[in-house]
Amino acid sequence: MALFELTLILLLIAVALTALSRRLQIPYPSLLALAGAGIAFLPFAPTIEIDPELALALFIAPVLLDAAYDTSLRDLNRYRLPLVLLALGAVVFTTAAVALVGWTMAGLPIAAAIALGAIVAPPDAVAASAVLGQFKVPHRVTAILQGESLLNDATALLIYRMAVSAAAGSILLSSAVPMILLSTVGSLAAGYVLGRLSLVTLSRIREPASGTVVQFAGTFGVWILADRIGLSAIITIVVYAMTIARTAPRRMPARNRVSSYSVWETAVFVLNVLAFVLMGLQARSIVGRLAEQGQVEAFVFAAAVLAVVIVSRLVWVLGCGAIMRWLASFGDADRQAEAPSFRGGVLIGWCGMRGLVTLAAAFALPADFPGRDPIVLAAFSVVLGTLVLQGISLKPLLRLLRLDPDETVDREVAQARVAIMQAALDVLSGKTSNAAAVVREQFAAQRTIAENPEDAQAATEYDRLRLYAIKSQRDALEQLRIDGTIGDEAYHRLEEEIDWSELAASPPGRFQPLTT
């Protein structure tokens, strides 16, 4: 009961910290990490242990699905070279650098040192996105960070699984490569097939609550199934989510989709809070088990791992960027334009905050894993240090770099809006009723606004007036219910219609939690 009460209190604190982070314009995970570290000093905090397999399924499966669902296949293909360099090269480089420190400095066995490197290797771009969204940074930067945050999890967790198995003596190097190839191919096929099967069920469900429950059950079911049959649950979930994301919008009712977005955002937010609570509780128990001399050595080792994680990413990103610019100098103007700039490389290199995947992987280490306490403490220190040091300094860094503003997404939205408004006008062209004339007039007005994307003031004024009118509608609807003119059933039906209109007139601002 004490843990339940503590969790409720911390959820409310997390909401307050989120509001504070927006006011301070810093990533809210940075404040969450500080709050989680503060729990370690609470004398009345309970001691809790979590099952390793449950940690991976509970924390990683929904976060990976949420991230994969929003991933653009076009951007993955367009920026495939930098994504491969980051999601594969940077992860391996960081893992090797950290493993070397763990082996030489802390005396960890090779397999345990590699496991530590894999735990702290994958950055989480969501914390960076919370700040980058406030600036018009180049779309290339945000697309690369988002794609990397999805793909690097698969790379790091595959290395992690192999290292944990090697530490237990259940895997040999000679069998590792064939096992990885078989697991990868099988996971790709399983993710696609399970995604197509899930779409059949989701397309037939019309109730939002039932559809959301099926989505969560399907996510955990796919993870458990893949894990039980020896496939990579990470790769399977990613392919499963991307398969659904490419087809579900045409098959799922709009009501189900809007409802599920809200539920998923809330669920991932709660998982983040729980992860940081567990971080503080486990850090408290680990420090308590270490002797005084052992505490000093453990904290020095954790600080060294944090420094290596930050420096190794900067070295890799800036080094690869310099090589790509040098190679581009021998090519044509288009290749030179596509080469990453130094300022862009600095930003990508500094956006290396670690988050939920690192925490979950640390929780998932078996209790008898060699060097578990210093490894978990180092992982927690990396999450806390990167979120605080890099997260809070990210906004000043953006101002210092003075990157050119990018309106690529705004232009694409305006172009697509013209096309979809014209499609609506075309299909209504044969309708002659008064109602059709009114609807055509509304679509024509929206197309006119979209045809002039340079006139940002007109678009802003259009949405502002719509919201101004919607507020008056809400006041009138509320008065009708107060007067007893309409009942609650009619009230809620009209309220929903107004809600949809307000969503259409409001700028996108979905809440972004800490994922991969």
mmCIF file of C-alpha atoms in Angstrom, residues 195-206 210-211 214-215 251-252:
data_model
loop_
_atom_site.group_PDB
_atom_site.id
_atom_site.type_symbol
_atom_site.label_atom_id
_atom_site.label_comp_id
_atom_site.label_asym_id
_atom_site.label_seq_id
_atom_site.Cartn_x
_atom_site.Cartn_y
_atom_site.Cartn_z
ATOM 1 C CA GLY A 195 0.569 -6.493 -37.818
ATOM 2 C CA ARG A 196 -1.637 -7.508 -40.743
ATOM 3 C CA LEU A 197 -3.607 -9.899 -38.529
ATOM 4 C CA SER A 198 -4.076 -7.213 -35.877
ATOM 5 C CA LEU A 199 -5.453 -4.823 -38.496
ATOM 6 C CA VAL A 200 -8.254 -7.274 -39.292
ATOM 7 C CA THR A 201 -9.392 -7.136 -35.663
ATOM 8 C CA LEU A 202 -8.910 -3.383 -35.148
ATOM 9 C CA SER A 203 -10.831 -2.495 -38.312
ATOM 10 C CA ARG A 204 -13.925 -4.312 -37.016
ATOM 11 C CA ILE A 205 -14.003 -2.692 -33.568
ATOM 12 C CA ARG A 206 -16.135 0.453 -33.358
ATOM 13 C CA SER A 210 -12.505 -1.853 -26.740
ATOM 14 C CA GLY A 211 -10.157 -0.807 -29.538
ATOM 15 C CA VAL A 214 -7.090 -4.629 -27.946
ATOM 16 C CA GLN A 215 -4.146 -2.405 -28.951
ATOM 17 C CA ARG A 251 -9.461 1.303 -41.498
ATOM 18 C CA MET A 252 -9.887 2.633 -37.950
#
